[in-house]
Short mmCIF file of C-alpha atoms and ligand atoms in Angstrom, two decimals:
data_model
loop_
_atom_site.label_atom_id
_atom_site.label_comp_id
_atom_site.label_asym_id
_atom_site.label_seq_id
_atom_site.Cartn_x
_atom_site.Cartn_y
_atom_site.Cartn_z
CA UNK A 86 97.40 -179.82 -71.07
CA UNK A 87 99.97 -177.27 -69.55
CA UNK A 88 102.24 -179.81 -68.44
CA UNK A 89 103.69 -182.33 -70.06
CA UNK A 90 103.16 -186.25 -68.92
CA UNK A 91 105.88 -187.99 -67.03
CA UNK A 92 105.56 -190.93 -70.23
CA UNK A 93 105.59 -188.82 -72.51
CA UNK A 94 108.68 -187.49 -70.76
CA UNK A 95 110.75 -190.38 -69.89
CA UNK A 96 109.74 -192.59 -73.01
CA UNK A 97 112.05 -190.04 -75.02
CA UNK A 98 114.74 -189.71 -72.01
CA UNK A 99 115.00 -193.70 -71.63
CA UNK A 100 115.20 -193.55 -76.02
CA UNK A 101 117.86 -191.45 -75.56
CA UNK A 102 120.00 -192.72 -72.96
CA UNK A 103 119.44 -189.52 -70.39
CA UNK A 104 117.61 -189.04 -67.03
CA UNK A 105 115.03 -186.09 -66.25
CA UNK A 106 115.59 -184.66 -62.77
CA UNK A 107 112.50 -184.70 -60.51
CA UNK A 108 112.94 -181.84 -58.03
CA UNK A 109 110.76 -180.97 -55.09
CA UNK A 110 109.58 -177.66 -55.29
CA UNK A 111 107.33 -176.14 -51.92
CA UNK A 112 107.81 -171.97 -52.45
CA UNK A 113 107.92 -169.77 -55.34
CA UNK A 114 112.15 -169.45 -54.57
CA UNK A 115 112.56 -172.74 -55.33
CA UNK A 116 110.24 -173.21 -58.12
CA UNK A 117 111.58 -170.46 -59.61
CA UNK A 118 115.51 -171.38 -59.47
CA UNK A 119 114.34 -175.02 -60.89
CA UNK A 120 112.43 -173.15 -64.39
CA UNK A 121 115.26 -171.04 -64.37
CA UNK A 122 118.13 -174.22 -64.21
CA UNK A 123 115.57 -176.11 -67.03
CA UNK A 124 115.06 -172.82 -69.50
CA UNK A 125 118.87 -171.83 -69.44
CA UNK A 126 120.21 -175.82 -69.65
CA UNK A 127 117.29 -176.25 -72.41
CA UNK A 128 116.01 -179.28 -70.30
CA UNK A 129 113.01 -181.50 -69.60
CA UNK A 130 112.13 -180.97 -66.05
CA UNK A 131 109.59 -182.72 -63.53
CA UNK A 132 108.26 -180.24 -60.47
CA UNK A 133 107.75 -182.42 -57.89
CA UNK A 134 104.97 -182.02 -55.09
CA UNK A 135 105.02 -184.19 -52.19
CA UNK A 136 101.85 -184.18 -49.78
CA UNK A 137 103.55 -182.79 -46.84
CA UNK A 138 104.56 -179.55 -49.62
CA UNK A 139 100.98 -179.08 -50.59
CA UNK A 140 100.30 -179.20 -46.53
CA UNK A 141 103.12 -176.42 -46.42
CA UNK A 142 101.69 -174.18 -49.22
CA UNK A 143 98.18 -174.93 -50.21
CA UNK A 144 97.38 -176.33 -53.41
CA UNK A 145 96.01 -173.11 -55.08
CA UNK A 146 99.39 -171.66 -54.18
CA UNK A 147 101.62 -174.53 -55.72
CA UNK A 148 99.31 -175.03 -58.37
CA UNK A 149 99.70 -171.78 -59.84
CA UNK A 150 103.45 -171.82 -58.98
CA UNK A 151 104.51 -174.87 -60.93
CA UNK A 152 101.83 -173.53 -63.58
CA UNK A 153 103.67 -169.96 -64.21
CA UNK A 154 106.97 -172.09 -63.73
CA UNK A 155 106.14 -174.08 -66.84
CA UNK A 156 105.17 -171.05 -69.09
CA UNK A 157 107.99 -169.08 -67.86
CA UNK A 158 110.58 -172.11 -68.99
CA UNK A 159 109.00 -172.72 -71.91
CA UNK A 160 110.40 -176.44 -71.83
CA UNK A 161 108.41 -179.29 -71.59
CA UNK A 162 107.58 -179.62 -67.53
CA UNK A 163 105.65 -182.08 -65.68
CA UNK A 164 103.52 -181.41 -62.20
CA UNK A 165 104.20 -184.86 -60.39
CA UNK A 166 102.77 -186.05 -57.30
CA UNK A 167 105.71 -187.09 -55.15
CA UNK A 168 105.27 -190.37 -52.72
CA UNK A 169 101.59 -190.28 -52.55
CA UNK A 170 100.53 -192.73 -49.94
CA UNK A 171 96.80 -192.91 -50.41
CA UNK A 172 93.80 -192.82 -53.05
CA UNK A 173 92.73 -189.63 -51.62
CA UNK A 174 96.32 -187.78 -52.50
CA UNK A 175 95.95 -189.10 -56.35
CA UNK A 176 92.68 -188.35 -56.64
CA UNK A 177 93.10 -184.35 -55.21
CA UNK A 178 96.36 -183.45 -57.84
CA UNK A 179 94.29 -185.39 -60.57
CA UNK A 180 91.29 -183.44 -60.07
CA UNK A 181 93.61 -180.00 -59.76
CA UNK A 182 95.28 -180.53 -63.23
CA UNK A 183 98.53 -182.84 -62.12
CA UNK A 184 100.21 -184.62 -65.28
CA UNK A 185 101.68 -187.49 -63.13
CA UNK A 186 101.03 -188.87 -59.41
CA UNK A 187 103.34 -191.30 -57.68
CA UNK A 188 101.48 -194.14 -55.83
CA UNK A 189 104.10 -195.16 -53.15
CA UNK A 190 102.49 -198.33 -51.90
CA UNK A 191 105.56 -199.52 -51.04
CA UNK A 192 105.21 -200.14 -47.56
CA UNK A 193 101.82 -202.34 -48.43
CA UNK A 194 102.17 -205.76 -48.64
CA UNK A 195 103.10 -206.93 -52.72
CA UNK A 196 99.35 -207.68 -53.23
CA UNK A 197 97.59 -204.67 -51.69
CA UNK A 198 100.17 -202.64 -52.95
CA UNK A 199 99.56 -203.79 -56.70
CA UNK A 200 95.37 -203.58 -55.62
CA UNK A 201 95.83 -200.11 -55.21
CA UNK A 202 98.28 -199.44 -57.48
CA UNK A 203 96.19 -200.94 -59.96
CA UNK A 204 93.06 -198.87 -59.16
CA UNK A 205 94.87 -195.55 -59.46
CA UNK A 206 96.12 -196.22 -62.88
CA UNK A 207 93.02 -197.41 -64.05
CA UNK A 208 91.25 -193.56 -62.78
CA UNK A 209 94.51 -191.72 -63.81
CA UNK A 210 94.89 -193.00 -67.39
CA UNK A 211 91.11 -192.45 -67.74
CA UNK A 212 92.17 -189.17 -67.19
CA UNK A 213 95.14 -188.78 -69.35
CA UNK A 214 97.57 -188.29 -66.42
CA UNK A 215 100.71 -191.38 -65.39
CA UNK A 216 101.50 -193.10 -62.77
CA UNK A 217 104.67 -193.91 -60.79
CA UNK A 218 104.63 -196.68 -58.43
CA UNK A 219 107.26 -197.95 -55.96
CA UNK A 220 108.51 -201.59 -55.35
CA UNK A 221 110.90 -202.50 -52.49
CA UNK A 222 112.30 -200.34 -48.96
CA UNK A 223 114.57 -197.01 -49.24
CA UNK A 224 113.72 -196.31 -45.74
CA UNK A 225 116.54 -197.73 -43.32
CA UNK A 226 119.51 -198.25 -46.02
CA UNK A 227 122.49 -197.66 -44.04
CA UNK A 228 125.95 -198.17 -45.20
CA UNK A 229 126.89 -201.78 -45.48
CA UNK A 230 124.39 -204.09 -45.81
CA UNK A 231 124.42 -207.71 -46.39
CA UNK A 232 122.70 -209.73 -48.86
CA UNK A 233 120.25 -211.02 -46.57
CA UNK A 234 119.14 -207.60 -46.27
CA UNK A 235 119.24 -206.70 -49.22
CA UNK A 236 117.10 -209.44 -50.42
CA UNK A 237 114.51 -208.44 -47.76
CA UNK A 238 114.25 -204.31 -48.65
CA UNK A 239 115.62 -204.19 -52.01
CA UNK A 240 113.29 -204.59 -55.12
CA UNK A 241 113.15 -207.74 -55.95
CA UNK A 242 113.25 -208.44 -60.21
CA UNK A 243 110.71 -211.06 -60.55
CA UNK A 244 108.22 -209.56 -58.42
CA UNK A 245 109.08 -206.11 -60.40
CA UNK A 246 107.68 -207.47 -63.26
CA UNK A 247 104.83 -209.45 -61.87
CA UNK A 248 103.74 -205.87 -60.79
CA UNK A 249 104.23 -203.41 -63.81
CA UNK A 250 102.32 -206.20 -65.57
CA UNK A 251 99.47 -206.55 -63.31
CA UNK A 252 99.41 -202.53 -62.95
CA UNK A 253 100.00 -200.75 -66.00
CA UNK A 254 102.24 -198.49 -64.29
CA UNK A 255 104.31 -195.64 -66.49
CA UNK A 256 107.47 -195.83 -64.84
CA UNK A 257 108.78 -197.88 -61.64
CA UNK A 258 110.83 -196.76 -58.44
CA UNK A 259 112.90 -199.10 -57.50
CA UNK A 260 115.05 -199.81 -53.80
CA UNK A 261 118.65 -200.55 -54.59
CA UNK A 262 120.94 -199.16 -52.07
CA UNK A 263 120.00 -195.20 -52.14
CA UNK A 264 118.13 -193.55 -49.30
CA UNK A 265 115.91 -190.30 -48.77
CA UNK A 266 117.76 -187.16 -46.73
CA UNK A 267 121.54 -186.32 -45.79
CA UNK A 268 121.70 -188.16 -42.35
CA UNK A 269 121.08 -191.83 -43.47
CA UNK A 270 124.47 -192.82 -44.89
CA UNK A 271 127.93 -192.85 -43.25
CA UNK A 272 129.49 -192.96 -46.03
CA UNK A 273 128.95 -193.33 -49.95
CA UNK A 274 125.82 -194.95 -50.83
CA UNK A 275 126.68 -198.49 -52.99
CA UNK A 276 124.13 -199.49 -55.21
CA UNK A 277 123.04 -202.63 -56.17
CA UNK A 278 124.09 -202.54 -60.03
CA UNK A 279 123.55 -206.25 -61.14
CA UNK A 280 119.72 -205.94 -59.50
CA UNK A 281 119.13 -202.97 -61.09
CA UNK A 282 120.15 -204.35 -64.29
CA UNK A 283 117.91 -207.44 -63.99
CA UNK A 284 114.78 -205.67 -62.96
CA UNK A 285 115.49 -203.65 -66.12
CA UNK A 286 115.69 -206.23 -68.60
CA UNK A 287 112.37 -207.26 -67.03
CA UNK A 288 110.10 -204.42 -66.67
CA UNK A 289 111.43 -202.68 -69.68
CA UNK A 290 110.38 -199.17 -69.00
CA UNK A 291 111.39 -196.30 -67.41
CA UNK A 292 113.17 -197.02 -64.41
CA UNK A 293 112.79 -194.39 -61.44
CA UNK A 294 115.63 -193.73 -58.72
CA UNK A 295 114.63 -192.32 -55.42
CA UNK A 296 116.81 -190.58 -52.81
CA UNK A 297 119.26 -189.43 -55.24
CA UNK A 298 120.85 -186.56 -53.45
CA UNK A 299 124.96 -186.86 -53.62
CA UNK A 300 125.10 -184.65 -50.68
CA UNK A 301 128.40 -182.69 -51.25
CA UNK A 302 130.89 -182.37 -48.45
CA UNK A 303 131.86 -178.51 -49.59
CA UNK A 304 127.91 -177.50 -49.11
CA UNK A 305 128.06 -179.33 -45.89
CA UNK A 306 131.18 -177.89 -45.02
CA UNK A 307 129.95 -174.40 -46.15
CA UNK A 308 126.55 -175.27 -43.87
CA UNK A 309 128.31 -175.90 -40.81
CA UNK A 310 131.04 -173.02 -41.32
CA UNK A 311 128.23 -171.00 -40.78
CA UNK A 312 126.52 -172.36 -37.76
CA UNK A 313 124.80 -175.57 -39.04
CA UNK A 314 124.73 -178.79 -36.92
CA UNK A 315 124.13 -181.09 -39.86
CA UNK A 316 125.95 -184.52 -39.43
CA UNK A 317 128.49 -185.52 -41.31
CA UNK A 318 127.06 -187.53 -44.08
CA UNK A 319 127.71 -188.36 -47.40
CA UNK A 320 125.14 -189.56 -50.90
CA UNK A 321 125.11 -190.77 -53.93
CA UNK A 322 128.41 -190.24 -56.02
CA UNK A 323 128.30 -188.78 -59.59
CA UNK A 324 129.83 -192.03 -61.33
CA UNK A 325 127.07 -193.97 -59.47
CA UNK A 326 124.60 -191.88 -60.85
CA UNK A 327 125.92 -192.30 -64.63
CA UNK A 328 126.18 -196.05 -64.08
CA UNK A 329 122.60 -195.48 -63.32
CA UNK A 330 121.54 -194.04 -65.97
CA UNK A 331 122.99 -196.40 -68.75
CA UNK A 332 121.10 -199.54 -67.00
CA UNK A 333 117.93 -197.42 -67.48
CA UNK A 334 117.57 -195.03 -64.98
CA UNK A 335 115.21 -192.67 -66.39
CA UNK A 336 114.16 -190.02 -63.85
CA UNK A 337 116.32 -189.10 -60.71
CA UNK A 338 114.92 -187.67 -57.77
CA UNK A 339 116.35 -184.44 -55.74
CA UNK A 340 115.69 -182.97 -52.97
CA UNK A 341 118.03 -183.11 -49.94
CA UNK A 342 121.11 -181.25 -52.29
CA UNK A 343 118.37 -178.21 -52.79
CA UNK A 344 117.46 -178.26 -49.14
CA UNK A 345 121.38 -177.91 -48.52
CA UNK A 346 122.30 -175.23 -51.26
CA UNK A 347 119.24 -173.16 -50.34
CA UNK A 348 119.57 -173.24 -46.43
CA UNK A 349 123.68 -172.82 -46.54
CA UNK A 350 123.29 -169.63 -48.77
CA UNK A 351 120.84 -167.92 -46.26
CA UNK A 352 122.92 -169.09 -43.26
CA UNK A 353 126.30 -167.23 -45.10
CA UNK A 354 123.87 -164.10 -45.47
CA UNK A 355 122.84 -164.23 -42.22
CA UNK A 356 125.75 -164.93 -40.43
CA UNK A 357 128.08 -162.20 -42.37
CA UNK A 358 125.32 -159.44 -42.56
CA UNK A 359 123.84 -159.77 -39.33
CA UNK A 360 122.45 -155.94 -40.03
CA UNK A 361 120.29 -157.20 -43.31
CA UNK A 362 116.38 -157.84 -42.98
CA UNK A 363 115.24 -157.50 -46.32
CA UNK A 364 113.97 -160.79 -47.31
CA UNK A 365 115.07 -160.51 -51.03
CA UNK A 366 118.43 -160.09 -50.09
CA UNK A 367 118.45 -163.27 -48.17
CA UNK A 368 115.97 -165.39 -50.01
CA UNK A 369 117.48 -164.31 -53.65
CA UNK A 370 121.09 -165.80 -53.34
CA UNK A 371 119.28 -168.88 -52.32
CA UNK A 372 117.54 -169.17 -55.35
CA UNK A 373 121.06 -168.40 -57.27
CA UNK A 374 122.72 -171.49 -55.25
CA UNK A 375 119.55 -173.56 -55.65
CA UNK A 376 119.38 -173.15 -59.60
CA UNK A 377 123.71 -173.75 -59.73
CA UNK A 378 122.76 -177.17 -57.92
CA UNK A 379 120.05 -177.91 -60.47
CA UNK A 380 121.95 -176.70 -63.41
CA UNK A 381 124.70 -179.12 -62.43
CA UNK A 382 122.17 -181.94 -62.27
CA UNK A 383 120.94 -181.53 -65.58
CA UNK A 384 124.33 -181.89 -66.84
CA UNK A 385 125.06 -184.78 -64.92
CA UNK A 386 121.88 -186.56 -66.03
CA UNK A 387 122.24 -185.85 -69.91
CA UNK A 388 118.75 -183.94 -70.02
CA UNK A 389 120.55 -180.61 -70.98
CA UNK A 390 119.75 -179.50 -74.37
CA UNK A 391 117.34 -182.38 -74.78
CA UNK A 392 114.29 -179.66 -74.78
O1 G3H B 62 111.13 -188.04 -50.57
C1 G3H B 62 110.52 -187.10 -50.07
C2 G3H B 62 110.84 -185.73 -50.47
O2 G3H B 62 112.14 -185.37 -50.09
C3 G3H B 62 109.79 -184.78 -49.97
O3 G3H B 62 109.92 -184.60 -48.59
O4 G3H B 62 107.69 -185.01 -47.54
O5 G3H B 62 109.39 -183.47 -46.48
O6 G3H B 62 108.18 -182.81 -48.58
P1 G3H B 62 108.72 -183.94 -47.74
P1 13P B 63 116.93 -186.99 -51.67
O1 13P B 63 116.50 -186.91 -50.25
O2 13P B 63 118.14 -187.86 -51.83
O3 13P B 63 117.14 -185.69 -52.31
O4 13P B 63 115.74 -187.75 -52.44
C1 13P B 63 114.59 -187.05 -52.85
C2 13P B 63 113.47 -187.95 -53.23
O5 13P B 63 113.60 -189.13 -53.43
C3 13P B 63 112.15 -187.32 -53.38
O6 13P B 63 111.15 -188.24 -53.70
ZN1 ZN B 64 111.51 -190.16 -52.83
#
């Protein structure tokens, strides 16, 4: 196989203490600035392909995208379904030549969700590819919330490991205080440390944390200083995300910081050479401040040099 699995991947990153970013890639500019972050950092990387990106592109396209990506890096890279909400999704990127799908049945009630789950890993494995699965609500999280709540939304430990056990799953997201985009939060996200570490002891494998973004006030900053009306928000802090990591956080997902780094740089091209038109001269500092952002996060998560 041209990619590499996401077990394969995050067996050696949970052995050794690190997290592998997943980043969602949906054009060549960002594909590109991701390879580029993983081959000069020497780092395990997962490309991450959501439905709504394969909508955007067309498979063929991101296909052969994340496929040059990996041979171009030359570091072991896997193609990963991101939040795949149906059979049909896992089925298409198996069939295409995917190393990993996520099954987010996460919305499902706890027993059709670990049906389905279940079936999935039982086609995928067949096939040599793994499977992420989700347990527990990111959607909603915002700022304080109480433990009534969180018992309600978060993932809760024993049912964690009721599921990995009647699934087979590879490697588990879990809901513990982060959510998806750069609007949700008012402030800092605060995860849920002690539930985290629970559900870890418990499922023993490769723990997976969504909505990881830490949303950085100087790209914001830089966004709106050149006409962006992006509210003020605020993600995941660094030291969170180390904490993370030593309770057995094993893969980290990014998108949102990208999103930011790529659309501020063509706004500041934009807005202070009104007279340019060329689209490599707006599109290719984008993919310089997309692969800084990704560079930095391979640092962060201890998957630098790991290659
Ligand atoms: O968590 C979802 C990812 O950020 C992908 O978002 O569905 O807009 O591609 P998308
Ligand atoms: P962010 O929106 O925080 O970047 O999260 C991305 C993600 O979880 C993709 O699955
Ligand atoms: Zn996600």
């Amino acid at each position: 196989m041209i990619f590499a699995t996401l077990k394969e991947v995050l067996d050696r990153a949970r052995a050794g203490k690190y997290a592998v970013g997943a980043f969602n890639i949906n054009d060549m500019e960002i594909a590109k600035a991701i390879g580029g972050a993983a081959k000069e950092e020497r780092s395990p990387v997962i490309l991450a392909v959501s439905p709504s990106a394969i909508k955007y592109a067309g498979i063929e396209y991101i296909y052969e995208i994340a496929r040059v990506t990996a041979d171009n890096s030359g570091v072991p890279t896997v193609l990963h379904l991101d939040h795949g909400t149906s059979f049909d999704d896992c089925i298409q990127c198996i069939r295409y030549g995917w190393s990993s799908v996520m099954f987010d049945g996460s919305k499902l009630p706890f027993e059709e969700n670990v049906k389905q789950t279940a079936d999935i890993v039982r086609i995928a494995h067949a096939a040599g590819v793994s499977v992420e699965a989700e347990l527990g609500k990111l959607a909603g999280v915002e700022g304080h919330v109480s433990v009534e709540e969180k018992d309600a939304i978060f993932t809760n430990p024993g049912e964690a490991k009721l599921f990995v056990d009647r699934t087979g799953v590879d490697a588990l997201a879990v809901a513990i205080g982060t959510s998806h985009g750069a609007y949700k939060f008012k402030g800092e996200a605060n995860l849920d440390f002690p539930r985290l570490e629970n559900i870890e002891k418990l499922v023993n494998m490769p723990i997976v944390l969504h909505g990881a973004s830490g949303v950085p006030k100087d790209v914001l900053d830089k966004a709106a200083k050149y006409g962006a009306k992006l509210p003020g928000a605020a993600g995941v802090p660094n030291d969170a995300i180390k904490t993370a990591i030593s309770l057995g956080v094993a893969k980290i997902n990014i998108d949102t910081d990208i999103r930011l780094a790529m659309t501020a740089a063509i706004r500041q091209v934009l807005a202070e050479k009104p007279e340019e038109f060329d689209p490599r001269k707006i599109f290719g500092p984008a993919e310089d401040a997309m692969k800084a952002v990704a560079k930095g996060k391979m640092q962060l998560f201890g998957s630098s040099g790991r290659a």
